[in-house]
Amino acid sequence: MTQFTASDRRWEAIIASNPPAEGANFYAVKTTGIYCRPQCKSRIPKPNNIQFFATTTEAEAAGFRPCKRCQPHTDSPQTEREQLIAKICKTIEASAEMLSLNELAQMAGLSPYHFQRVFKQIVGVTPKDYAKGDRAKRLRDRLPQDRSITNTLYAVGYESSSSFYTEAPHILGMKPKEYKQGAQNQEIRLAIENTKLGWVIVAATELGVCAIALGDNPDELVSEIHRQFPQAKFCNDNLTFQAWVADVVAAIAMPQRSINLPLDIQGTAFQQQVWQVLQSIPLGSTLSYQQVANQMGKPKAVRAVASACAANKIAIAIPCHRVVGSNGSLSGYRWGVARKQALLELEKQWN
């Protein structure tokens, strides 16, 4: 049980019918012997008659019974919707073909319009975009392993080879055959430079920059790119690419300079949505993982946002270093927390 005072911020959640605060998932009214959710539409009790509880078990052990109106002992409508959509997402991921909106809506027991609206509200993208993102991920994972490209294209849900060969180069950044062969004969431009934050490596396909990584050992950075594309032809003889590299180095030294590079971004639809939000964070500012989730309209997707930030392979241009913990802590950074702190301090100086 959590004691309550009239000045407690949790009172605001009850007044505004907002989601509960941490450790106060339910409130009980001493005069009625009933416990409710903070979102309950029942008459608002007096502050001195309230006690907070983290679980229904605690509330009932203290002698309170559940409200018949908000039914706190059952899953909330929002929780039920989230569980339903989570099942639909798993169905999409397990399906060998692209399921239509009508088919998915029928599985959910909703009209197509209502289903699409609920799905986008919870996941952040439409069912079609989610399915495309999942198919792209499976394509990248399976293509190097399958015996043939034909096996792959049907296994991941393409109905015809024509649609596959139209979409695949945009997903892979190269022709499917080249990707399957470890980017054999694919030209990938590669350059490495020393900066005040250590070494930075920049890699690009013909579609744009596909990787920017930071590190202390230049050989390790180069080896990682070579592991990703073992059969590629690496070069640095393109003036346009050299200008991109110069922009990256300049953005580290003088963060006030905007960086606007063509990017070859490979990720799920959700990850790409997160990365778009990151690119909108102003210089010298930060957002918490919760704030990023809120901007996406998915306040409960905090962990998924953190995972998308960790999956980002394009440092600086997709500034995942500008995302921090809710208490301002720097949390993780795939290129080192100390480097993340240095980047933020540099940006504050130039803001």
Coordinates of N, CA and C in Angstrom, one line a residue, residues 194-197 246-257 316 343 346-347 349-350:
N194 N 39.9 10.2 -38.6 CA 40.1 10.4 -37.2 C 39.5 11.7 -36.7
T195 N 38.8 11.7 -35.6 CA 38.1 12.9 -35.1 C 38.4 13.1 -33.7
K196 N 37.8 14.1 -33.1 CA 38.0 14.4 -31.7 C 37.3 13.3 -30.8
L197 N 36.4 12.6 -31.4 CA 35.6 11.5 -30.7 C 36.2 10.1 -31.0
A246 N 33.2 14.2 -45.5 CA 33.6 15.5 -45.0 C 32.5 16.1 -44.2
D247 N 31.3 15.9 -44.6 CA 30.1 16.5 -43.9 C 30.0 15.8 -42.5
V248 N 30.2 14.5 -42.5 CA 30.1 13.7 -41.2 C 31.2 14.2 -40.2
V249 N 32.4 14.3 -40.7 CA 33.5 14.8 -39.9 C 33.3 16.2 -39.4
A250 N 32.8 17.1 -40.3 CA 32.5 18.5 -39.9 C 31.4 18.5 -38.9
A251 N 30.4 17.6 -39.0 CA 29.3 17.6 -38.0 C 29.7 17.2 -36.6
I252 N 30.8 16.4 -36.6 CA 31.3 16.1 -35.2 C 32.1 17.2 -34.7
A253 N 32.9 17.9 -35.5 CA 33.7 19.0 -35.0 C 32.9 20.2 -34.7
M254 N 31.9 20.5 -35.6 CA 31.1 21.7 -35.5 C 29.6 21.3 -35.6
P255 N 29.0 20.8 -34.5 CA 27.7 20.3 -34.6 C 26.6 21.3 -35.1
Q256 N 26.9 22.6 -35.1 CA 25.9 23.5 -35.5 C 25.7 23.4 -37.0
R257 N 26.6 22.8 -37.7 CA 26.5 22.5 -39.2 C 25.4 21.4 -39.4
I316 N 25.3 9.9 -35.7 CA 25.3 11.3 -36.1 C 24.1 11.7 -37.0
L343 N 29.3 13.9 -27.3 CA 28.5 14.4 -28.4 C 27.5 15.5 -27.8
L346 N 29.3 18.7 -26.8 CA 29.7 19.4 -27.9 C 28.5 20.2 -28.5
E347 N 27.4 19.5 -28.6 CA 26.2 20.1 -29.2 C 25.6 21.3 -28.4
Q349 N 27.5 23.3 -26.6 CA 28.4 24.4 -26.8 C 28.0 25.2 -28.0
W350 N 27.5 24.5 -29.0 CA 27.3 25.1 -30.3 C 25.8 25.5 -30.5

